Short mmCIF file of N, CA, C and O in Angstrom, two decimals:
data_model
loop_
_atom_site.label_atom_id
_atom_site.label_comp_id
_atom_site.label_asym_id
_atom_site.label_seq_id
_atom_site.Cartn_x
_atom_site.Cartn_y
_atom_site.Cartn_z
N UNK G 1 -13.02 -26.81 -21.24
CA UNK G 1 -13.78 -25.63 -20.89
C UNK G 1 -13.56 -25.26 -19.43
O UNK G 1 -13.84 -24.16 -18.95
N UNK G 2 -12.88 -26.57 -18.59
CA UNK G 2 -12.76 -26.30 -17.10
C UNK G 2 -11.77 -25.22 -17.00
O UNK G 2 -11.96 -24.32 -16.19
N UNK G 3 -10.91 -25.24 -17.63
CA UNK G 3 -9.62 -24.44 -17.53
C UNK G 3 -9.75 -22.82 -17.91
O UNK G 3 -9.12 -21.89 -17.40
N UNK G 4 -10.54 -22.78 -18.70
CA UNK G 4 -11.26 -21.19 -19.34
C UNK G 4 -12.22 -20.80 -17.84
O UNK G 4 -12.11 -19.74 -17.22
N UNK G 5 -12.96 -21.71 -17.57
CA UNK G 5 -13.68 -21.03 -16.17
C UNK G 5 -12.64 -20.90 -15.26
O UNK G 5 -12.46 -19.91 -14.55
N UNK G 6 -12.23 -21.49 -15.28
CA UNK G 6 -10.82 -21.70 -14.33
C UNK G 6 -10.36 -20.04 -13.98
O UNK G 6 -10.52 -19.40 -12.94
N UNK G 7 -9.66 -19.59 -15.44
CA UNK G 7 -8.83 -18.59 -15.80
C UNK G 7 -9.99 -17.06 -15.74
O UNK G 7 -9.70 -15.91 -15.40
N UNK G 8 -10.76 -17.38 -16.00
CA UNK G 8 -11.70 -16.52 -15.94
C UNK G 8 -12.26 -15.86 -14.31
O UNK G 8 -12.52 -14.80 -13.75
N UNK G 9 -12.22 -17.22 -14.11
CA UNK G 9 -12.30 -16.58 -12.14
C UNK G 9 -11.48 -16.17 -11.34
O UNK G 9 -11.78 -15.53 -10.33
N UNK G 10 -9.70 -16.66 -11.85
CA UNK G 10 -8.58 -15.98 -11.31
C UNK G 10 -8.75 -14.67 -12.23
O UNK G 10 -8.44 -13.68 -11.57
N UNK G 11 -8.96 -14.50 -12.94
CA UNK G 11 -8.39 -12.72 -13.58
C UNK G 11 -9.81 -12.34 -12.69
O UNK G 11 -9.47 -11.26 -12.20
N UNK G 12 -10.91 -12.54 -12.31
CA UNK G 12 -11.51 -11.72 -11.48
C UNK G 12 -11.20 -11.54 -10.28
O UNK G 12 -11.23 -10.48 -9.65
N UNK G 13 -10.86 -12.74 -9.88
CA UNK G 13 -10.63 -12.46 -8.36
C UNK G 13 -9.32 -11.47 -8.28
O UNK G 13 -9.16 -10.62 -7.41
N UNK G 14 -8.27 -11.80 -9.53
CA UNK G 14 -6.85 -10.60 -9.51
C UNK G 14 -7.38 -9.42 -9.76
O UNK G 14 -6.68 -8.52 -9.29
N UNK G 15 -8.46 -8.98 -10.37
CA UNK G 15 -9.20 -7.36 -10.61
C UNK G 15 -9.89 -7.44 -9.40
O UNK G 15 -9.78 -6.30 -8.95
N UNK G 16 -10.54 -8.11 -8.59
CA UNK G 16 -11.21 -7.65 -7.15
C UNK G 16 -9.70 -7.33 -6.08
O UNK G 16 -9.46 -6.31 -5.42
N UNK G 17 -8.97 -8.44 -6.19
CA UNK G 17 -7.90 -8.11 -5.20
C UNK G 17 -7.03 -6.46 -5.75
O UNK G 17 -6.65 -5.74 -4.82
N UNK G 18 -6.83 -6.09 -6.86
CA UNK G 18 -6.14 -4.99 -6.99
C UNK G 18 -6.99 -3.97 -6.62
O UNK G 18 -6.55 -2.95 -6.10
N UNK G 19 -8.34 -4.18 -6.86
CA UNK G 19 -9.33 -2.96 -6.45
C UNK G 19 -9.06 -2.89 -5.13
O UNK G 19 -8.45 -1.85 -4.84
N UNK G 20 -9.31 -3.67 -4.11
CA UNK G 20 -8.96 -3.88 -2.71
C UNK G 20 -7.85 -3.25 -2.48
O UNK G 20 -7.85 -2.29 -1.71
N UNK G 21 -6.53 -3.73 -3.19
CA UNK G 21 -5.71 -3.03 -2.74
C UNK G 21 -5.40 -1.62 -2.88
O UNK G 21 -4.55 -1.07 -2.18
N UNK G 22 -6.43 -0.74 -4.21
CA UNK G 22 -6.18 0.32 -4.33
C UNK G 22 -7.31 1.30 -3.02
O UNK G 22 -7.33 2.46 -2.62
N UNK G 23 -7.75 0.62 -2.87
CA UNK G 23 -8.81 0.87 -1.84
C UNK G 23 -8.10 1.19 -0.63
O UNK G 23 -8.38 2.27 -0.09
N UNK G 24 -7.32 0.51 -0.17
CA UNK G 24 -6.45 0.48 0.82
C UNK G 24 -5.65 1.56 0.84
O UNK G 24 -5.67 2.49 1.65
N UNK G 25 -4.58 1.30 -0.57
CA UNK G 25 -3.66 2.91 -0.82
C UNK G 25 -5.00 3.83 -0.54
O UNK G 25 -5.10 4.41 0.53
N UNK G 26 -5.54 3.89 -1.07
CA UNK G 26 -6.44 5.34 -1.02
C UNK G 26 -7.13 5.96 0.45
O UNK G 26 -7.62 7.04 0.78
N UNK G 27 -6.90 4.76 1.09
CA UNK G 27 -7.44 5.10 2.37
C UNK G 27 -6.31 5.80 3.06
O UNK G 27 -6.73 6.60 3.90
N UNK G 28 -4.66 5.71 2.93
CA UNK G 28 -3.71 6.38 3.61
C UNK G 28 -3.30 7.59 2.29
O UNK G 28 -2.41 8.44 2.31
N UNK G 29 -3.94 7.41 1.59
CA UNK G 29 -3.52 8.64 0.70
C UNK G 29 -4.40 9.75 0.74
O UNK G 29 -5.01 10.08 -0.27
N UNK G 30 -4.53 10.40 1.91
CA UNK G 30 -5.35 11.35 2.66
C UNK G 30 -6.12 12.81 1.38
O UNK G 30 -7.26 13.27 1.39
N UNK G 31 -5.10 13.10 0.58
CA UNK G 31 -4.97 13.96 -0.37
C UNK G 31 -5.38 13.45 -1.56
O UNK G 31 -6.14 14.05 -2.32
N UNK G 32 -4.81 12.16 -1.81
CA UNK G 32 -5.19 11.92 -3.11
C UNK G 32 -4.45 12.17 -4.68
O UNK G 32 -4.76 12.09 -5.87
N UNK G 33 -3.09 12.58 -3.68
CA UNK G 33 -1.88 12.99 -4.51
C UNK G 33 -1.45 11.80 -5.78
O UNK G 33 -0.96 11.87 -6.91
N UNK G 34 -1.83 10.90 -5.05
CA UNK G 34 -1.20 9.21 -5.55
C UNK G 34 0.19 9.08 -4.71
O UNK G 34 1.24 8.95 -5.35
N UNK G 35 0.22 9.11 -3.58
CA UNK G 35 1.48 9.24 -2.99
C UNK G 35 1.26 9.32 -1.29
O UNK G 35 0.77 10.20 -0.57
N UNK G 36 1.85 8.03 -1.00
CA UNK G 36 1.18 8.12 1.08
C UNK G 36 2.16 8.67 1.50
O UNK G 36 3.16 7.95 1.47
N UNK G 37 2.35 10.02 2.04
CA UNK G 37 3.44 10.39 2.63
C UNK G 37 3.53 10.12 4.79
O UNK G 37 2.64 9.69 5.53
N UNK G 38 4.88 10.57 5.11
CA UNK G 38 5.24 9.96 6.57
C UNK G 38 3.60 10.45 6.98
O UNK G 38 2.83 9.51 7.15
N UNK G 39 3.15 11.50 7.10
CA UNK G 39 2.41 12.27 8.02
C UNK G 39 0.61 11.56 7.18
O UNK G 39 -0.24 10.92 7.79
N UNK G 40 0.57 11.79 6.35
CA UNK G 40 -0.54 10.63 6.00
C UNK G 40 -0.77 8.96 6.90
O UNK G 40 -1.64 8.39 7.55
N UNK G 41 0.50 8.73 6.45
CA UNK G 41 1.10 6.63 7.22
C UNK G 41 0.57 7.23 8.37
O UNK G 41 -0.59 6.82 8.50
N UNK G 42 0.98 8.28 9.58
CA UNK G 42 1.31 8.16 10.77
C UNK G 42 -0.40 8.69 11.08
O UNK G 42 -0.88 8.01 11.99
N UNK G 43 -1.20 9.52 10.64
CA UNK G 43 -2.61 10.00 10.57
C UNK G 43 -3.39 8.70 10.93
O UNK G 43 -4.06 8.41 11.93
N UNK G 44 -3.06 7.95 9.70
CA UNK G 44 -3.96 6.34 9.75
C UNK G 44 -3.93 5.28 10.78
O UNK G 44 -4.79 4.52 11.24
N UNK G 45 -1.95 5.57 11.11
CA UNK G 45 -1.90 4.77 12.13
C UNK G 45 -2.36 5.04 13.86
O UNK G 45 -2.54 4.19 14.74
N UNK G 46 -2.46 6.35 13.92
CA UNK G 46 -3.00 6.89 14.91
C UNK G 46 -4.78 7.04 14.88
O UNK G 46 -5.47 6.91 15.89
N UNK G 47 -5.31 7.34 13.52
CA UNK G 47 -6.63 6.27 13.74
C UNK G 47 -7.08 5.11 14.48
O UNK G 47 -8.09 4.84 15.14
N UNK G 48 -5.89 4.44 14.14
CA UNK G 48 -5.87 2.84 14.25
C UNK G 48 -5.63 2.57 15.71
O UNK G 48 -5.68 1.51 16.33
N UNK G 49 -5.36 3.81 16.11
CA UNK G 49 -4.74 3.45 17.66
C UNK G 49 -3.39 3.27 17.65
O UNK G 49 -2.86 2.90 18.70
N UNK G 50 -2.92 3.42 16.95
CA UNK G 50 -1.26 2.66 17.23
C UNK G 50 -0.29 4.46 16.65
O UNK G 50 -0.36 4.99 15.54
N UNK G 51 0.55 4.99 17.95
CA UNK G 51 1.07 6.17 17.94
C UNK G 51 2.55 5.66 17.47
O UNK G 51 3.10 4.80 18.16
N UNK G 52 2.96 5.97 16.77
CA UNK G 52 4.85 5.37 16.14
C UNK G 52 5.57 6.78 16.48
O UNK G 52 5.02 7.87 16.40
N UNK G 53 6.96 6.56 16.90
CA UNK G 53 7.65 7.38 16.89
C UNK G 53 8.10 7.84 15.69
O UNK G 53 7.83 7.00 14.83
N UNK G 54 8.74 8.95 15.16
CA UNK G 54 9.34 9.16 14.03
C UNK G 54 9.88 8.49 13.85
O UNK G 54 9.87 7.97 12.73
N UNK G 55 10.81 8.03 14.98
CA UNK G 55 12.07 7.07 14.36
C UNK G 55 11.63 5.44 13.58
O UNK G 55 12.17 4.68 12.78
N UNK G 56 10.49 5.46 14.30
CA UNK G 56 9.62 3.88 13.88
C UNK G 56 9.01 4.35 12.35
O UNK G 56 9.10 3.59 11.39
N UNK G 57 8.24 6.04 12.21
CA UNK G 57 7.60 6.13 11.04
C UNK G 57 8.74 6.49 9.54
O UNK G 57 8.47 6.43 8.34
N UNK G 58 10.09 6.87 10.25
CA UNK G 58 10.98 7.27 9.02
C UNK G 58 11.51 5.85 8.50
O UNK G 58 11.71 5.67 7.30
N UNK G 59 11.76 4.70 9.59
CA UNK G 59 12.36 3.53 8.93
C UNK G 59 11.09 2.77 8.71
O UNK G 59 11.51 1.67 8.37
N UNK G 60 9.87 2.73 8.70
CA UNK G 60 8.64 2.38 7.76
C UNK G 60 9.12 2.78 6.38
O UNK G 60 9.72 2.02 5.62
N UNK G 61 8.72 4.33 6.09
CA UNK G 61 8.68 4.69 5.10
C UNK G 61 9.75 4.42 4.23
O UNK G 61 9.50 4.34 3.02
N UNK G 62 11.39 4.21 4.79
CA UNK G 62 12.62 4.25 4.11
C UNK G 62 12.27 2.71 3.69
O UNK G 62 12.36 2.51 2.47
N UNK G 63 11.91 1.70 4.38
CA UNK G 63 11.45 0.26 4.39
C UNK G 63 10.82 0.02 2.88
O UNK G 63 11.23 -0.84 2.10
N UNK G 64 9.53 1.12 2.56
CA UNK G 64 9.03 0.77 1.51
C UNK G 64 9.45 1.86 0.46
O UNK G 64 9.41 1.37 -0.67
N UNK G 65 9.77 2.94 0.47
CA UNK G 65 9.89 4.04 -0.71
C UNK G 65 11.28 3.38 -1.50
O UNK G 65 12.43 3.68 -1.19
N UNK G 66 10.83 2.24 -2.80
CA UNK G 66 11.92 2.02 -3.34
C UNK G 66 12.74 3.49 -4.08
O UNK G 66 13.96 3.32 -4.10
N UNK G 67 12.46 4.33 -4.44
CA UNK G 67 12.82 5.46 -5.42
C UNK G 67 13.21 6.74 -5.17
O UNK G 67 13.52 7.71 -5.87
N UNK G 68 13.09 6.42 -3.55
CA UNK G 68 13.91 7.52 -2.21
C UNK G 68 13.48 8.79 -2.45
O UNK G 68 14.35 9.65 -2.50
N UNK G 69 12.17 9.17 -2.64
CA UNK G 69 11.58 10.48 -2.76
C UNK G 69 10.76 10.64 -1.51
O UNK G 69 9.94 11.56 -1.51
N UNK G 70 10.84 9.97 -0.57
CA UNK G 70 10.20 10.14 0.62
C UNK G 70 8.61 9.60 0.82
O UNK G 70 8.04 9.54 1.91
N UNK G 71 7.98 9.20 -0.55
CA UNK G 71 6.78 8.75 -0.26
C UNK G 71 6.54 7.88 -1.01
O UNK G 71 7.22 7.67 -2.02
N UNK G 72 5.70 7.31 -0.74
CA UNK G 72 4.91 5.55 -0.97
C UNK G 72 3.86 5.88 -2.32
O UNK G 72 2.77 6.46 -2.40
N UNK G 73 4.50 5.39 -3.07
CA UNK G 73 3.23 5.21 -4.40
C UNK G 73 3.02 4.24 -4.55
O UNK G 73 3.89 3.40 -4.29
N UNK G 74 1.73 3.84 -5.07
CA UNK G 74 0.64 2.91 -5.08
C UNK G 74 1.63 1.43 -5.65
O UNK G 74 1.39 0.25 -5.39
N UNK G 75 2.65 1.94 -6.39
CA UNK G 75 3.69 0.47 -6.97
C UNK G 75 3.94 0.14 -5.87
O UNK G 75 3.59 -0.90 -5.31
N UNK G 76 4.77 1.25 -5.32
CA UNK G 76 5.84 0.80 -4.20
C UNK G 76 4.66 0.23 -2.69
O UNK G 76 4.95 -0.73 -1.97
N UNK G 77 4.00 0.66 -2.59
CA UNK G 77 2.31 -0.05 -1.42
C UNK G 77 2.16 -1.67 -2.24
O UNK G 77 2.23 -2.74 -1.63
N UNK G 78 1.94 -1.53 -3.85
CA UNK G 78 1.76 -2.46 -4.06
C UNK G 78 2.48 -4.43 -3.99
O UNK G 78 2.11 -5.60 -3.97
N UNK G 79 4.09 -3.23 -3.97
CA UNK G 79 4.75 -4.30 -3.77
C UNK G 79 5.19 -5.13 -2.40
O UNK G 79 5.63 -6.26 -2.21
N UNK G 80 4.84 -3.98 -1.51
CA UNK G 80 4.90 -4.40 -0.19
C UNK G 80 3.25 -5.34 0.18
O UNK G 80 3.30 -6.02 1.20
N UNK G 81 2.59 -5.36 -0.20
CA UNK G 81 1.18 -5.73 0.10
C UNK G 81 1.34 -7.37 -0.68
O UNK G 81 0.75 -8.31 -0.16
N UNK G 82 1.85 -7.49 -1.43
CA UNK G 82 1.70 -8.52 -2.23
C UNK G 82 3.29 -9.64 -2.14
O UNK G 82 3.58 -10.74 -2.61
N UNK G 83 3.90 -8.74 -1.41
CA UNK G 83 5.08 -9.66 -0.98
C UNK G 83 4.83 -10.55 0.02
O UNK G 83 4.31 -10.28 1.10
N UNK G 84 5.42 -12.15 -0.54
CA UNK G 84 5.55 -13.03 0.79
C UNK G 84 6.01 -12.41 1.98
O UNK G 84 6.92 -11.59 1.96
N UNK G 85 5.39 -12.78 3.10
CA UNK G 85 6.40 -12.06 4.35
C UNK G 85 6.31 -13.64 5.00
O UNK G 85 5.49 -14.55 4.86
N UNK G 86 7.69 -13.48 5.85
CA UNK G 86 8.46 -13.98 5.70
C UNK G 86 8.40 -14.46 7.56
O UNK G 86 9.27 -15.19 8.04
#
């Protein structure tokens, strides 16, 4: 029965962590498009205090947009968020 509580508290804590993380996308997804574009990223990061050059915010975005349409969907956020770094 240990192993069922077990499994039961990882699939919650994996539904709290994806909520979190959609929480997150949603916080740079200014619009709500489903899609963080350069000028959204660079909005948040200038919230944050931190001003990036284009040249810093185009090789961000090229960094994560696997599907080369210029903006970050919640997969492509997701997979960067959940990757070992290194």
């Amino acid at each position: 029965m240990a192993s069922n509580d077990s499994t039961a508290a990882n699939q919650q804590q994996t539904k709290e962590q994806m909520a979190a993380l959609k929480d997150d996308f949603n916080a740079y997804d200014k619009n709500g498009d489903g899609f963080i574009t350069k000028e959204e990223f660079a909005s948040v990061m200038k919230a944050a205090g931190m001003e990036l050059s284009d040249a810093e915010l185009n090789k961000i975005i090229d960094d994560l947009d696997v599907d080369g349409n210029r903006k970050i969907d919640f997969k492509e956020f997701l997979g960067q968020m959940t990757e070992p770094q290194s």
